Coordinates of C-alpha atoms in Angstrom, one line a residue:
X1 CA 0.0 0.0 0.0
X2 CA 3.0 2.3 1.0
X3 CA 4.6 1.9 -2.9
X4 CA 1.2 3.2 -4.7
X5 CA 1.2 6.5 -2.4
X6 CA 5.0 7.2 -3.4
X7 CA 4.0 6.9 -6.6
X8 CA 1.1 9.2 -6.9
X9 CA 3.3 12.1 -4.8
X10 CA 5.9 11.6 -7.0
X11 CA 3.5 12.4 -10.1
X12 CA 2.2 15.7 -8.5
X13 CA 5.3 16.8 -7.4
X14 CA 6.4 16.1 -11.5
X15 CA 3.4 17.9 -12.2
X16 CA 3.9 20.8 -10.6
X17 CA 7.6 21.5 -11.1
X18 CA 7.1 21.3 -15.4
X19 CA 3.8 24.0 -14.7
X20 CA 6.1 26.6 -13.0
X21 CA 9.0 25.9 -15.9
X22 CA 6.1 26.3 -18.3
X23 CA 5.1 29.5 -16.6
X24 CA 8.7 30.6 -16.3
X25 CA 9.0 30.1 -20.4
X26 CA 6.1 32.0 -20.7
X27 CA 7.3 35.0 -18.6
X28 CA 10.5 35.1 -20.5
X29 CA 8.9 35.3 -23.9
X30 CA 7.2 38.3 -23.0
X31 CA 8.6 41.7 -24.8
X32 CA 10.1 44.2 -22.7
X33 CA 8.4 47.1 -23.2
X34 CA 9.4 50.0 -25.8
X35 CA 11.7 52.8 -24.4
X36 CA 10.9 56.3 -25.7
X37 CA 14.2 57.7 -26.4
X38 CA 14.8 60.3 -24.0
X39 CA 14.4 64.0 -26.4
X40 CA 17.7 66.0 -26.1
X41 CA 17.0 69.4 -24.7
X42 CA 16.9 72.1 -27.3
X43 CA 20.0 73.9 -27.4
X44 CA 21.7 70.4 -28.1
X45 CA 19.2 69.9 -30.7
X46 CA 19.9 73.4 -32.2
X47 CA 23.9 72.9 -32.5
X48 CA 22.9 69.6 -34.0
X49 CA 20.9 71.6 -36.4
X50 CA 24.1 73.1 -37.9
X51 CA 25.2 69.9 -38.9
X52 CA 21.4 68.8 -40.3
X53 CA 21.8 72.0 -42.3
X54 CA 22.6 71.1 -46.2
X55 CA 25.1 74.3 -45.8
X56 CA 26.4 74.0 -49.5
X57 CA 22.9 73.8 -50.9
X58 CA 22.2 76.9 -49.1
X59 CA 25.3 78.4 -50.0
X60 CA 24.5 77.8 -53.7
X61 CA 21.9 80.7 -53.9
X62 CA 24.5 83.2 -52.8
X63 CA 27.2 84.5 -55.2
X64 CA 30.3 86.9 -53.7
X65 CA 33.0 85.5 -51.6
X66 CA 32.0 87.9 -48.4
X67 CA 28.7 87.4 -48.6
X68 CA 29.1 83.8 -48.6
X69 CA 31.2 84.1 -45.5
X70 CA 28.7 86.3 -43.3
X71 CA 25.8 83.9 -44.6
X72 CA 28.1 81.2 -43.2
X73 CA 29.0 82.4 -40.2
X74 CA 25.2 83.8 -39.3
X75 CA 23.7 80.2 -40.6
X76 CA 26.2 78.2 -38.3
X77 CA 26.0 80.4 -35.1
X78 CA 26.6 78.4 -31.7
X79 CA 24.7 81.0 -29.8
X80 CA 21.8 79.8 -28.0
X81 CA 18.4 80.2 -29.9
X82 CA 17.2 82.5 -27.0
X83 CA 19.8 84.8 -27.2
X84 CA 19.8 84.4 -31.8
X85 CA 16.0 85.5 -31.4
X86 CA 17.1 88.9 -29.2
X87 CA 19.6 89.7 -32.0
X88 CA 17.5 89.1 -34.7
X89 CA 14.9 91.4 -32.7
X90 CA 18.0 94.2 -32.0
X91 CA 18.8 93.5 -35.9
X92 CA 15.1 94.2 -37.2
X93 CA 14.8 97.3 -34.8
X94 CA 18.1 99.0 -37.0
X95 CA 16.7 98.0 -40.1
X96 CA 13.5 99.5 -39.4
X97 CA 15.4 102.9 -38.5
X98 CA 17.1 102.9 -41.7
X99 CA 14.2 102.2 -43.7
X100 CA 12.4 105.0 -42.3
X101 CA 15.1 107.5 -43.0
X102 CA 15.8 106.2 -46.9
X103 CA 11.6 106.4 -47.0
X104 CA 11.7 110.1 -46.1
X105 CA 14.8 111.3 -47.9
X106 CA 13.2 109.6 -51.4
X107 CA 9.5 108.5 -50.8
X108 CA 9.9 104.6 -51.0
X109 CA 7.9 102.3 -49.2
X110 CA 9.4 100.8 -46.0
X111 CA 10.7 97.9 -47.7
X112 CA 14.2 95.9 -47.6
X113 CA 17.0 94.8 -45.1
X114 CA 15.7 92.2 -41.9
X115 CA 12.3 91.8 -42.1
X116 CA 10.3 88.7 -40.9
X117 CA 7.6 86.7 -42.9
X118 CA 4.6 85.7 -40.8
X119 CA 6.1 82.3 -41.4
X120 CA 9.5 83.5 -39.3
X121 CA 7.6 85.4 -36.5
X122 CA 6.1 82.4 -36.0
X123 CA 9.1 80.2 -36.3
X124 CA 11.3 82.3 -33.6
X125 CA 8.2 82.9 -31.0
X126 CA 7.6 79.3 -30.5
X127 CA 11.9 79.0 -30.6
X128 CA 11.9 81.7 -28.3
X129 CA 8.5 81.1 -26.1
X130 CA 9.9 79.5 -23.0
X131 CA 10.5 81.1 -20.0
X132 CA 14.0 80.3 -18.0
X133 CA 14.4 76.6 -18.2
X134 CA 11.3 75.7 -19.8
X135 CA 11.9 73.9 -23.2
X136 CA 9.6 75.9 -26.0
X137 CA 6.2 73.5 -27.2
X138 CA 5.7 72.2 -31.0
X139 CA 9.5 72.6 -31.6
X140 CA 10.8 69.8 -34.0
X141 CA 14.5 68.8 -35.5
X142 CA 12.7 70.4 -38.9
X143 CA 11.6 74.2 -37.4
X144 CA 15.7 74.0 -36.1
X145 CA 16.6 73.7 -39.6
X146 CA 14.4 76.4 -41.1
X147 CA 15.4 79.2 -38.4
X148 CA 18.7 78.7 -39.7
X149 CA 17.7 79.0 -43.7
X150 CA 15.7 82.2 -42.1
X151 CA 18.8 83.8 -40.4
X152 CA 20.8 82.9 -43.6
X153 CA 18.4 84.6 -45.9
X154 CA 18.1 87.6 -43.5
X155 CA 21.7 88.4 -43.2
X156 CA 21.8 88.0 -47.0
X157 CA 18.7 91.0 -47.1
X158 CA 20.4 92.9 -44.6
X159 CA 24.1 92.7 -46.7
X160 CA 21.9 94.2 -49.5
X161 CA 20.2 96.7 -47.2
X162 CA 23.4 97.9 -46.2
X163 CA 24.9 98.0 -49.7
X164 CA 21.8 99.5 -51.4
X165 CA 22.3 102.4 -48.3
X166 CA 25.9 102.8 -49.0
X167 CA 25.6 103.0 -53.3
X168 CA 22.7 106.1 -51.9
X169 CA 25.7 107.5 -49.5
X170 CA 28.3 107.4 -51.8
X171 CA 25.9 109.4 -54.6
X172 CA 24.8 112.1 -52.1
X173 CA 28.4 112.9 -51.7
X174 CA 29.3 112.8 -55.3
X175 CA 25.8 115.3 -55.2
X176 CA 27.0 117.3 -52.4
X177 CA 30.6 118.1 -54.0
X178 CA 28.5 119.1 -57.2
X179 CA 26.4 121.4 -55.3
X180 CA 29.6 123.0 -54.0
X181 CA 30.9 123.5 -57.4
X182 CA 27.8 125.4 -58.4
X183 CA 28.3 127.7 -55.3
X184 CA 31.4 128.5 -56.3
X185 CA 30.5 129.1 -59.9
X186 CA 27.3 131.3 -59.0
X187 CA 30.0 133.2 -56.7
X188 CA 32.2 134.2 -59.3
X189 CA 29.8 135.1 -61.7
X190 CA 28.5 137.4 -58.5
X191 CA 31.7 139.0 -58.5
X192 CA 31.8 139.4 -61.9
X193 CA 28.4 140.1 -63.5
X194 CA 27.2 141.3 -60.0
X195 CA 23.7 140.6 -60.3
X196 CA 23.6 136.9 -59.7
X197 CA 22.8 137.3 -55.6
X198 CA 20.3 135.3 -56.0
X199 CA 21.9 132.4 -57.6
X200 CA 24.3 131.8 -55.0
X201 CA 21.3 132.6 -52.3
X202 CA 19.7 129.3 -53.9
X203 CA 23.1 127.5 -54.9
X204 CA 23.8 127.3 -51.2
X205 CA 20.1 126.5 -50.2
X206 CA 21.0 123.6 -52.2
X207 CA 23.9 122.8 -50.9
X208 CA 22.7 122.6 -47.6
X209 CA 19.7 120.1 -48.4
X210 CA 22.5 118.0 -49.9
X211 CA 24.5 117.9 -46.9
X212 CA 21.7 117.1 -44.6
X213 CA 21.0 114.7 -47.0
X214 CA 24.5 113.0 -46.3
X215 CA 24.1 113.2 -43.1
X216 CA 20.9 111.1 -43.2
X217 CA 22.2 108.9 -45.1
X218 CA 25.5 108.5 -42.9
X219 CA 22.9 107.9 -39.9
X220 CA 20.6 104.8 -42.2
X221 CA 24.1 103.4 -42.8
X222 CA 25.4 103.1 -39.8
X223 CA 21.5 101.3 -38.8
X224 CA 22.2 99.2 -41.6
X225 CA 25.8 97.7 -40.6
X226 CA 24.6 97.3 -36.8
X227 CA 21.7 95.5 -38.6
X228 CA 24.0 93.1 -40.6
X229 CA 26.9 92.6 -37.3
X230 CA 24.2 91.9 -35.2
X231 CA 23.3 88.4 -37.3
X232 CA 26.8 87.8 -38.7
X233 CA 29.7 89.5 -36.2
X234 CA 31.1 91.4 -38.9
X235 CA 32.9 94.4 -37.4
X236 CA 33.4 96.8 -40.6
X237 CA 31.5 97.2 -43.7
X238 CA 32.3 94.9 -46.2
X239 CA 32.8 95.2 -50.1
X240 CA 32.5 93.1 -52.9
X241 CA 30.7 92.3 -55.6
X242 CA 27.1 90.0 -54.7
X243 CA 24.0 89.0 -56.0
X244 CA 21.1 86.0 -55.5
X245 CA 20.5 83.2 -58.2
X246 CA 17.1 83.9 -59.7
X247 CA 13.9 82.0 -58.6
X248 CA 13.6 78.8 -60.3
X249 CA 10.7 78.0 -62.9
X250 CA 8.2 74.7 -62.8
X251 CA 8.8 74.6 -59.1
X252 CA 5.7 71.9 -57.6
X253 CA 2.9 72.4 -55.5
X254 CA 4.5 70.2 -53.0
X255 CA 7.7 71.9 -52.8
X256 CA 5.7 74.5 -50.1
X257 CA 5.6 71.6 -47.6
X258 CA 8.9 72.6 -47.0
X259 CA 8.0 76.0 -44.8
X260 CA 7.7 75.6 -41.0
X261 CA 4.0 76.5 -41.3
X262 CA 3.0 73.7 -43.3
X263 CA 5.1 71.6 -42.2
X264 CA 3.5 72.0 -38.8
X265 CA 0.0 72.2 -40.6
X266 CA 0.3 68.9 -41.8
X267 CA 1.5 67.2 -38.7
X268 CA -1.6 68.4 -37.5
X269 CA -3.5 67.1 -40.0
X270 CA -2.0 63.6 -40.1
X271 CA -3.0 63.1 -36.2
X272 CA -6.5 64.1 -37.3
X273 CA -6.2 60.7 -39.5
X274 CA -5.6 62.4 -42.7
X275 CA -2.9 63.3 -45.5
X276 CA -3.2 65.9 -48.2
X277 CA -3.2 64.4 -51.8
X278 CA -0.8 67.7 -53.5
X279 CA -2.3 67.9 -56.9
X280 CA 0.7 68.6 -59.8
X281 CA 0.0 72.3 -60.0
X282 CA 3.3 74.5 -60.7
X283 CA 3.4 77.5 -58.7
X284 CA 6.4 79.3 -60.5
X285 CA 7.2 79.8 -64.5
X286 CA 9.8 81.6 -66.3
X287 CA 11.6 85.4 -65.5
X288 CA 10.9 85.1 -62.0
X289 CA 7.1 85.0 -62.1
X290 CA 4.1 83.0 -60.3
X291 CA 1.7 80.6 -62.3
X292 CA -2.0 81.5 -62.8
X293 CA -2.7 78.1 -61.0
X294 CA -1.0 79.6 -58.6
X295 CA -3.1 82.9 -58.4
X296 CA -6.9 80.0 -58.8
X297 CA -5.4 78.3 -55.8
X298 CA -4.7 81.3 -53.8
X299 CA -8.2 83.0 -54.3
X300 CA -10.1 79.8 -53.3
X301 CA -12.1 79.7 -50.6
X302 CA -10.7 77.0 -47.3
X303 CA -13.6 74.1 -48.2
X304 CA -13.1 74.5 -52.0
X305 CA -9.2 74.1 -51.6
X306 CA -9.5 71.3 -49.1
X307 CA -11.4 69.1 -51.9
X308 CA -8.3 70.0 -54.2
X309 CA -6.2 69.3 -51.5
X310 CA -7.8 65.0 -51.1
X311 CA -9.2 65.8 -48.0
X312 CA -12.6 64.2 -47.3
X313 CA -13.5 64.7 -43.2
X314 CA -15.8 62.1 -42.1
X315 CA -16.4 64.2 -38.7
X316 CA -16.7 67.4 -37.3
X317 CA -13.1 67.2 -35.6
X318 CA -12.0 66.6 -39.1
X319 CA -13.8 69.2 -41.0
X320 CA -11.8 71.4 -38.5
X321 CA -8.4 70.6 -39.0
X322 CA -9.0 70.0 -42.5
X323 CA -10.0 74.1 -42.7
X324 CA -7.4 75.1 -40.7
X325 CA -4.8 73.3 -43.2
X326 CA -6.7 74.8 -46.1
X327 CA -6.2 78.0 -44.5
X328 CA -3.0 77.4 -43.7
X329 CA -2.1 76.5 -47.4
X330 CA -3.7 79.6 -49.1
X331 CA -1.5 81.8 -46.6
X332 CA 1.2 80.5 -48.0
X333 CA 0.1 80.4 -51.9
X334 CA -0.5 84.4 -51.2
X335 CA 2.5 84.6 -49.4
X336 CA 4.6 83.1 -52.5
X337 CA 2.7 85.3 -54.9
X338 CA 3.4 88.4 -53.2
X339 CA 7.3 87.8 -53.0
X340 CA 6.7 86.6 -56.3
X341 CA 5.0 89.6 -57.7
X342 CA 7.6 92.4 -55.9
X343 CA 10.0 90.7 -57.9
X344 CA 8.6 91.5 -60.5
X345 CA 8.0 95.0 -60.0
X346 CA 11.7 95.7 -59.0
X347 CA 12.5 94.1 -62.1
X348 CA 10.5 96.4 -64.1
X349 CA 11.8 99.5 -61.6
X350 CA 15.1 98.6 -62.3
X351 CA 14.8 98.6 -66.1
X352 CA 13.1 101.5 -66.2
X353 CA 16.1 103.4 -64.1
X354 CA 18.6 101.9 -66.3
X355 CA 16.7 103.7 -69.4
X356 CA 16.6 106.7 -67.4
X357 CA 20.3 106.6 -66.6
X358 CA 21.1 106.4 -70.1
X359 CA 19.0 109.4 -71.2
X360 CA 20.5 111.5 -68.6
X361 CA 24.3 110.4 -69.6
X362 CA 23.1 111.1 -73.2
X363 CA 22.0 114.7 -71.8
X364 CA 25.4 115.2 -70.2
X365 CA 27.6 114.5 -73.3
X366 CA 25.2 116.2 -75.4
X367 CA 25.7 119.4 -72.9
X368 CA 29.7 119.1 -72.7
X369 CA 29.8 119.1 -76.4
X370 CA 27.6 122.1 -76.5
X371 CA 29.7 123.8 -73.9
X372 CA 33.1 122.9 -76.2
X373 CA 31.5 124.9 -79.2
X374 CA 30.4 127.8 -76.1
X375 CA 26.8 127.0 -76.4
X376 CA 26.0 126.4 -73.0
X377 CA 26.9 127.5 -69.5
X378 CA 29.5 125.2 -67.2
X379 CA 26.4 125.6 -64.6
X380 CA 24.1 123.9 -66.7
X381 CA 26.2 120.5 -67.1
X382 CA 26.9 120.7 -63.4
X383 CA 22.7 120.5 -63.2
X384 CA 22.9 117.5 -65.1
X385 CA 25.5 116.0 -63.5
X386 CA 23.3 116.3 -60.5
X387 CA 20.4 114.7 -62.0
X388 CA 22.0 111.7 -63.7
X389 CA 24.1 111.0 -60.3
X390 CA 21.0 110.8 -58.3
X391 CA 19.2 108.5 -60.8
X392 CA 22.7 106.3 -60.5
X393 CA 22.0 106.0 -57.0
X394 CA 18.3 104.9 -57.4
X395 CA 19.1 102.4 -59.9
X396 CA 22.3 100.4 -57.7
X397 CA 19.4 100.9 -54.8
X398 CA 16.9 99.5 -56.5
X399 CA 19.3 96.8 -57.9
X400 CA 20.0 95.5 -54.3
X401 CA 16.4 95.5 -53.6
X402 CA 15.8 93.6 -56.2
X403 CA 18.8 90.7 -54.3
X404 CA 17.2 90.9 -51.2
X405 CA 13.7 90.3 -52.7
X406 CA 14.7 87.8 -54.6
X407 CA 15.9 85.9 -50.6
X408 CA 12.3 86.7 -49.8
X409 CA 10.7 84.9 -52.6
X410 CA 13.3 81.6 -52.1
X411 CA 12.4 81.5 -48.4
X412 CA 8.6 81.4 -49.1
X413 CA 9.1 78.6 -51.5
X414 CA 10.4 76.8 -48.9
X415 CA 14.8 77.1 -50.1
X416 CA 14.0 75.0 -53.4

């Protein structure tokens, strides 16, 4: 009787110890759980961003050894993003001084040197949101990327700014020494004829509206050079010849995704369990200009675009987002086409300068040859001087604008 009962409790006790082995498989061929990797604060992320930066591409758009180099140096900077936002702030607060002053010395609108898109503000605000310590929401490896393509792109408008200032400086003075030529002639003629009081009265009227025009212009200058050593540490003016490669022709639809805004947009819209369908529409064509699809898309209204765009909500939530991408999109189609369009019109500025120059060099060797047969008075080809130096000034003005305009456009495409 004793031999069955051994047998039996040597069963169970067999029984048992293969169930725990069995359970002890099973508990090993459970996955661990995923790790999150751990998100590297921002400032490491941002000095990573230098490296992420396709630097050459970049580089590509600009022509001119030292603008290369301050485009480099501003593009690459180790600072902190806190502290690259309060610069760029500083540098947009000079530009806008210098505007104002070229504005009132000869009426053009406020335009050129640092100025930021709605895209940028928006960019550098969430970069620069935080307070002490607090890491800035909704910032990603790609916004890192684009702030530096934007601090590129605005030391390359304020290098322009400054040289489109200086060109304006330079003629003033060449102005300035004319006017005091014409003094002196209207003096001698005084003393001579003595009768011409009032010639020299207005001859040195003259003169002193071109100095105070100097003056201004010294004043924009030295706004515009603090603008451009504030974003690339430059610490004297620099020279040499630059310019920007012209904006490419059959560029896609898609190619805007590439601007933080939509970039963001569509994150947005992909949690909201959808993805646009970009429909092959070319939003730039030849001589710098913008498509008419461009111009359709831009004036239609958020739901319209939104079908063009594949989006079909199947709920409320969705019809939202999908909206507020639409909306998103047509800000930056009119965005592209006003950059686009000032292009354009500087183009067409600039041309008609260059006409005007010639007329006016035309009327200066007409005069000099008039004044070799005795013809004409020495005061008269001084006048024109005068005229066709200002209109040289305009035209290398308007020649820069056109460079830094040109930056604006290729940042609103998204750096093609």
């Amino acid at each position: 009787m004793l031999w069955p009962r051994l047998l039996l409790a040597f069963f169970a006790l067999a029984l048992l110890a293969g169930c725990e082995s069995a359970s002890r498989r099973e508990e090993d061929a459970v996955p661990a759980a995923a790790v999150e990797p751990v998100r590297q604060p921002l400032e490491a992320r941002w000095r990573q961003g230098a490296a992420d930066l396709d630097l050459e591409r970049l580089l590509s758009r600009f022509h001119g050894a030292a603008l290369r180099r301050a485009v480099r140096r501003a593009a690459t900077t180790p600072l902190p993003p806190k502290q690259v936002a309060a610069h760029l702030e500083a540098a947009r607060a000079h530009a806008r001084g210098a505007r104002a002053i070229v504005a009132e010395l000869y009426g053009y609108r406020k335009a050129g040197g640092v100025q930021l898109s709605a895209e940028e503000k928006a960019l550098w605000a969430r970069l620069a949101g935080g307070r002490s310590g607090e890491e800035p929401e909704t910032v990603d490896d790609f916004d890192l990327v684009r702030a530096r393509q934007s601090l590129a792109v605005q030391t390359g408008k304020a290098w322009f700014h400054l040289q489109g200032i200086r060109r304006l400086r330079l003629r003033a003075t060449e102005v300035r020494e004319l006017r005091q030529q014409m003094v002196e002639r209207h003096r001698t003629s005084n003393r001579l004829e003595r009768g011409d009081r009032d010639g020299v009265l207005a001859a040195r009227k003259d003169l002193a509206r071109a100095d105070a025009r100097v003056k201004r212009l010294e004043q924009a200058e030295r706004l515009a050079f603090k603008a451009l050593a504030r974003l690339s540490g430059g610490k004297r003016i620099p020279e040499g010849a630059a310019s920007v490669s012209p904006v490419p022709a059959a560029l896609p639809l898609e190619q805007l995704v590439q601007r933080s805004d939509l970039h963001l947009a569509v994150a947005r819209l992909e949690r909201g369990g959808m993805v646009p369908s970009w429909p092959a529409v070319e939003v730039t064509a030849g001589r710098e200009r913008g498509t008419r699809e461009l111009s359709a898309l831009a004036r239609l209204e958020d739901r319209v675009l939104a079908e063009r765009l594949g989006l079909r909500p199947g709920s409320d939530e969705q019809e939202a987002v999908a909206l507020e991408f639409a909306a998103a999109v047509r800000a930056a189609l009119r965005d592209v086409k006003n950059a686009l369009y000032r292009v354009r019109q500087l183009l067409m500025q600039h041309d008609k300068m260059q006409q005007r120059l010639q007329q006016a060099r035309r009327e200066v060797n007409r005069l000099r040859a008039r004044y070799s047969a005795r013809r004409v008075r020495l005061l008269e080809i001084l006048e024109a001087q005068v005229t066709l130096t200002e209109i040289a000034g305009r035209a290398a003005y308007v020649e820069r604008r056109v460079q830094d305009q040109r930056l604006e456009a290729h940042f609103a495409l998204g750096m093609p």
